[in-house]
mmCIF file of C-alpha atoms in Angstrom:
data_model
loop_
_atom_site.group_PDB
_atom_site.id
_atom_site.type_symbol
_atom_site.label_atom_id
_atom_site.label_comp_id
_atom_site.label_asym_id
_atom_site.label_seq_id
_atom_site.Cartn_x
_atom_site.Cartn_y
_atom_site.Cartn_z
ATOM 1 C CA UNK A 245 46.842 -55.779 0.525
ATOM 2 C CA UNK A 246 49.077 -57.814 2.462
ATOM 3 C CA UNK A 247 51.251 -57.792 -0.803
ATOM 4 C CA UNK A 248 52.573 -56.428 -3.536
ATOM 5 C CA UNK A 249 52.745 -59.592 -5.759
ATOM 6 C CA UNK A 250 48.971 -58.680 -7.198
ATOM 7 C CA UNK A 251 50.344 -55.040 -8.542
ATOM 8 C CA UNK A 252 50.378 -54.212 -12.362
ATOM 9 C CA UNK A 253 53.561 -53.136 -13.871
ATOM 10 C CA UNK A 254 54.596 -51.988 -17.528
ATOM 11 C CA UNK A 255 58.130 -51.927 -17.798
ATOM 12 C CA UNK A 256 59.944 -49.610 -20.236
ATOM 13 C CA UNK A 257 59.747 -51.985 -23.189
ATOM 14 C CA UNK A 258 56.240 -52.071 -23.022
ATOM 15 C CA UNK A 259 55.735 -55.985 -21.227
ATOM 16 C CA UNK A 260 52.916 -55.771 -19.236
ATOM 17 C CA UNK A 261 54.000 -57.868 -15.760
ATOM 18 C CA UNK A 262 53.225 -57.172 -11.974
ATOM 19 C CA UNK A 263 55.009 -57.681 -9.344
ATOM 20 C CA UNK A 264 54.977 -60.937 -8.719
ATOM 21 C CA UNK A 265 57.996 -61.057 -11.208
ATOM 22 C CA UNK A 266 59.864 -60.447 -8.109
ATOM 23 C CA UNK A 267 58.838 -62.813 -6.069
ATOM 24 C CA UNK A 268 61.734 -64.332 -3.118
ATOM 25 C CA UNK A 269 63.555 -61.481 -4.460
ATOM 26 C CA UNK A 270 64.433 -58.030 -1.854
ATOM 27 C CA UNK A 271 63.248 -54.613 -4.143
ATOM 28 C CA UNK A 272 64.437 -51.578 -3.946
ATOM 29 C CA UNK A 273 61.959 -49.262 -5.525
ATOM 30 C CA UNK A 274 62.607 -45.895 -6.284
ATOM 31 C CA UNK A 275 60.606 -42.705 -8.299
ATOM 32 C CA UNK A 276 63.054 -41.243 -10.343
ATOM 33 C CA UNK A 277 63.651 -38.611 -13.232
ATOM 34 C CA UNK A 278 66.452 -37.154 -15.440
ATOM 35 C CA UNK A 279 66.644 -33.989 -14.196
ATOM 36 C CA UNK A 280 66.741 -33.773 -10.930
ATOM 37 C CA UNK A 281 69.396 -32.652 -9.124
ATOM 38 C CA UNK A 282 69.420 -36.288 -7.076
ATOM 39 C CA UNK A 283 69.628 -37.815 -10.711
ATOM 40 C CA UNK A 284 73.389 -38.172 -10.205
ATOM 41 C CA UNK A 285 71.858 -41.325 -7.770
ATOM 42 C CA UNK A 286 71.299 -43.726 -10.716
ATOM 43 C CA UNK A 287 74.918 -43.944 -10.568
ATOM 44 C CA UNK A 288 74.874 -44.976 -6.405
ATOM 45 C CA UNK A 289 71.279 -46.989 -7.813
ATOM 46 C CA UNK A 290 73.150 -48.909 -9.823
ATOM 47 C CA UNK A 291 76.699 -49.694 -7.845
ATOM 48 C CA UNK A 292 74.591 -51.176 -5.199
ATOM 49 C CA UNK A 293 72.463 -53.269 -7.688
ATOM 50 C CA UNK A 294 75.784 -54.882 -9.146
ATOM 51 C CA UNK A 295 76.827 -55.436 -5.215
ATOM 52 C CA UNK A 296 73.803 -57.458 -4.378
ATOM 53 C CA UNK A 297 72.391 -58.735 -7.538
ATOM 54 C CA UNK A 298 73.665 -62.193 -7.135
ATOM 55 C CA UNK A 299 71.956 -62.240 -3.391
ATOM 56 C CA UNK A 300 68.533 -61.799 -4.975
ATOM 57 C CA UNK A 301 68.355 -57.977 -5.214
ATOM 58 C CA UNK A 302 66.487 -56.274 -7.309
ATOM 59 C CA UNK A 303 65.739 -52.299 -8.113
ATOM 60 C CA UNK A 304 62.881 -51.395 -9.754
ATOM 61 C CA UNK A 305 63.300 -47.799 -11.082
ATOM 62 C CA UNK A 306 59.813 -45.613 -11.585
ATOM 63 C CA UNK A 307 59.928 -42.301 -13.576
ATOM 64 C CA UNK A 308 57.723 -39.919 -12.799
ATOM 65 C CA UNK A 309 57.260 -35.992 -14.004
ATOM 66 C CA UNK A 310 54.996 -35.125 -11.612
ATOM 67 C CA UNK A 311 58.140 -32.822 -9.425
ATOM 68 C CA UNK A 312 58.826 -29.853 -11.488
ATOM 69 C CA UNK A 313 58.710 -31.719 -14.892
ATOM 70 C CA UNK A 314 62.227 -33.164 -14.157
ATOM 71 C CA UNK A 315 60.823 -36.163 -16.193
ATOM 72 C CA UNK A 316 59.976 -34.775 -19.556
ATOM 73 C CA UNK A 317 61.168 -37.624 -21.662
ATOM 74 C CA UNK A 318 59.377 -40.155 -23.035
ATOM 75 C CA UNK A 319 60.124 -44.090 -22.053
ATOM 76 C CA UNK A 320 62.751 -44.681 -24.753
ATOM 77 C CA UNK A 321 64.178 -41.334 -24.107
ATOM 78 C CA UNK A 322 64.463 -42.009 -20.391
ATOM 79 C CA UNK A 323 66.147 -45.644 -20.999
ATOM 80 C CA UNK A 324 68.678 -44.410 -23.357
ATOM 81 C CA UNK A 325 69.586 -41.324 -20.791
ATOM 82 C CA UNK A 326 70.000 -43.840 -17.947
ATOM 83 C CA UNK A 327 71.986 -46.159 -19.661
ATOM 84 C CA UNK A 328 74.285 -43.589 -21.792
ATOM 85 C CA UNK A 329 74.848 -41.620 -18.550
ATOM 86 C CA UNK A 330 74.455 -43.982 -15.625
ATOM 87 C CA UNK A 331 75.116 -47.780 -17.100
ATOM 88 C CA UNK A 332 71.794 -48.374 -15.510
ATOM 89 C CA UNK A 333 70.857 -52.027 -16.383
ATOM 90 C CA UNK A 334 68.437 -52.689 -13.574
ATOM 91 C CA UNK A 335 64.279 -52.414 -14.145
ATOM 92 C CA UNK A 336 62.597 -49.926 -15.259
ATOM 93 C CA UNK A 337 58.775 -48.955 -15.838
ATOM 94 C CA UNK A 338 56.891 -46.621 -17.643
ATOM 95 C CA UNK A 339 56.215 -43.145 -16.576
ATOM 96 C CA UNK A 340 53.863 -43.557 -14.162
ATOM 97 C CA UNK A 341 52.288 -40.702 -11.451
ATOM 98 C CA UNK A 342 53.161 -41.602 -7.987
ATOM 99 C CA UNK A 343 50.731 -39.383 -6.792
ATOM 100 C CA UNK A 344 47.383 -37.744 -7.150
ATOM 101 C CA UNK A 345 44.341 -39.076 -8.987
ATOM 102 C CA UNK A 346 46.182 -41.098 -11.300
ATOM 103 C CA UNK A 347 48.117 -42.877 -9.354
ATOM 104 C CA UNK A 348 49.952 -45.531 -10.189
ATOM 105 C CA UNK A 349 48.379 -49.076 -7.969
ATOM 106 C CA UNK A 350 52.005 -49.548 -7.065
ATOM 107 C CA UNK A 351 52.392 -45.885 -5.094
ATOM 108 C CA UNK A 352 49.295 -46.492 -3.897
ATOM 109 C CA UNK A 353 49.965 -49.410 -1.647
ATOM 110 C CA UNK A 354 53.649 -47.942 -0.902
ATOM 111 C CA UNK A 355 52.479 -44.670 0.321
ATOM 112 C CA UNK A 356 51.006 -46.891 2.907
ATOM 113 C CA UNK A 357 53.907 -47.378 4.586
ATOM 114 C CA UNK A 358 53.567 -45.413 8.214
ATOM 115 C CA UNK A 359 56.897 -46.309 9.490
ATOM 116 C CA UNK A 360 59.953 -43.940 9.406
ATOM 117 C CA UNK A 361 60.193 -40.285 8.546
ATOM 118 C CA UNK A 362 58.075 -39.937 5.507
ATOM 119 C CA UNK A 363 54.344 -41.178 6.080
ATOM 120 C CA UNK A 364 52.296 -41.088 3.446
ATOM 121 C CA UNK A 365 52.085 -39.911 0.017
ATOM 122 C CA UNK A 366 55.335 -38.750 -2.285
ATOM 123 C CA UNK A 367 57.431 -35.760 -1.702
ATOM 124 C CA UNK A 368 59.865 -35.681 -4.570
ATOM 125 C CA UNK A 369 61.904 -37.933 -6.793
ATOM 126 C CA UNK A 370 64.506 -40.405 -5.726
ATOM 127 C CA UNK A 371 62.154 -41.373 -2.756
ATOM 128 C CA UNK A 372 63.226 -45.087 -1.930
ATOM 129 C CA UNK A 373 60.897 -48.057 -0.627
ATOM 130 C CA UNK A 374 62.330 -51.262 0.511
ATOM 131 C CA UNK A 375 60.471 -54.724 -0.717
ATOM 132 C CA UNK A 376 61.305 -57.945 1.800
ATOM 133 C CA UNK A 377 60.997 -61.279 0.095
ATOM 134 C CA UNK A 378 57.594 -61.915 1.177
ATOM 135 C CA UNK A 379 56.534 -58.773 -0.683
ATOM 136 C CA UNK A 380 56.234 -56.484 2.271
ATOM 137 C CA UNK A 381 57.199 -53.302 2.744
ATOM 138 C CA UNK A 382 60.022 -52.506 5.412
ATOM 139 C CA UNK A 383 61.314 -49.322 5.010
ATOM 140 C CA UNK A 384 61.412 -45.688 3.020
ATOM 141 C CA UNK A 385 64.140 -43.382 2.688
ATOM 142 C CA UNK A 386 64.168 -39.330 1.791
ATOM 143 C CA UNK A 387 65.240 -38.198 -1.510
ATOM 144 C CA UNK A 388 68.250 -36.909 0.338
ATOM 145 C CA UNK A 389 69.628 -40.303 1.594
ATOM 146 C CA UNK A 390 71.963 -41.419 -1.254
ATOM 147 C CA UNK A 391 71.609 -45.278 -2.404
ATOM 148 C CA UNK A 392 74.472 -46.412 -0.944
ATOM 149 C CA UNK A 393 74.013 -44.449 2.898
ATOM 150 C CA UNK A 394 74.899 -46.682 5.627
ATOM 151 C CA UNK A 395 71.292 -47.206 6.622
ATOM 152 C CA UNK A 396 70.171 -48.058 3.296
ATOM 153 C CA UNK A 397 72.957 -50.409 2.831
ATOM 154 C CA UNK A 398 72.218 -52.020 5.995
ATOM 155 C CA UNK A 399 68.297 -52.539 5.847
ATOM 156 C CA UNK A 400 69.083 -53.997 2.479
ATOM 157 C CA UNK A 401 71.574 -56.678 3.777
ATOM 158 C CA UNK A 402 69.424 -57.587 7.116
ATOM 159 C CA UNK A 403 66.698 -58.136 4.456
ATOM 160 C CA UNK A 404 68.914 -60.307 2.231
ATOM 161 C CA UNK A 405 70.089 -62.694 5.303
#
């Protein structure tokens, strides 16, 4: 898939999109659960989605239990922690795997990705995948590199010019 436009997404309310919905648009898109200890990064998630909203930025948040069952909520449970804690206002989908047999088509094509440190499929939460405007992916960070790291900040403003 040259793509990710074709990909199915739920989002937290339930609408059933892909994405496509973010078409011309540079994604961040992250696995992520609520308790973790990187969880504290919804807050660094969010800061740079204010920052570079208005340039056509997007960040599509993914929860996932699959790491140690740091996910256990369900998805109203898991938008109401984000928001009450975090302010989070940017996307989020269902819980989804991002892993194993059942995962989600999304991972699937992002675990793709050969470039950079982590090859291949999921390590932990708070991985990070960055979307170009064509749909392609550019880059993945570790778990470890906080949202707003220099080199995240960076790859997210080259793709934005």
């Amino acid at each position: 898939m040259s793509t990710l436009y074709p990909v199915p997404l739920t989002l937290n309310d339930g609408t059933h999109t892909d994405f496509g919905r973010f078409k011309g648009k540079v994604v961040l898109v992250v696995n992520v659960a609520s308790q973790c200890g990187f969880t504290p990064q919804y807050a660094g998630l969010e800061r740079i989605y204010q920052k570079f909203r208005d340039q056509g930025f997007e960040i599509l948040g993914v929860p996932s239990n699959q790491f140690a069952g740091q996910e256990p909520g369900d998805d109203e449970e898991i938008a109401e922690f984000c928001q009450r804690n975090f302010g989070v206002t940017f996307t989020l989908t269902t819980k989804s795997d991002v892993r194993g047999k059942n995962q989600h088509p999304l991972f699937k094509q992002l675990t793709q990705f050969k470039k950079g440190p982590l090859p291949g499929m999921v390590k932990w939460n708070f991985e990070k995948f960055l979307i170009n405007r064509d749909g392609t992916i550019i880059a993945r960070f570790a778990p470890t590199t906080e949202p707003d790291a220099p080199e995240i900040l960076a790859a997210i403003e080259n793709a934005l010019t």
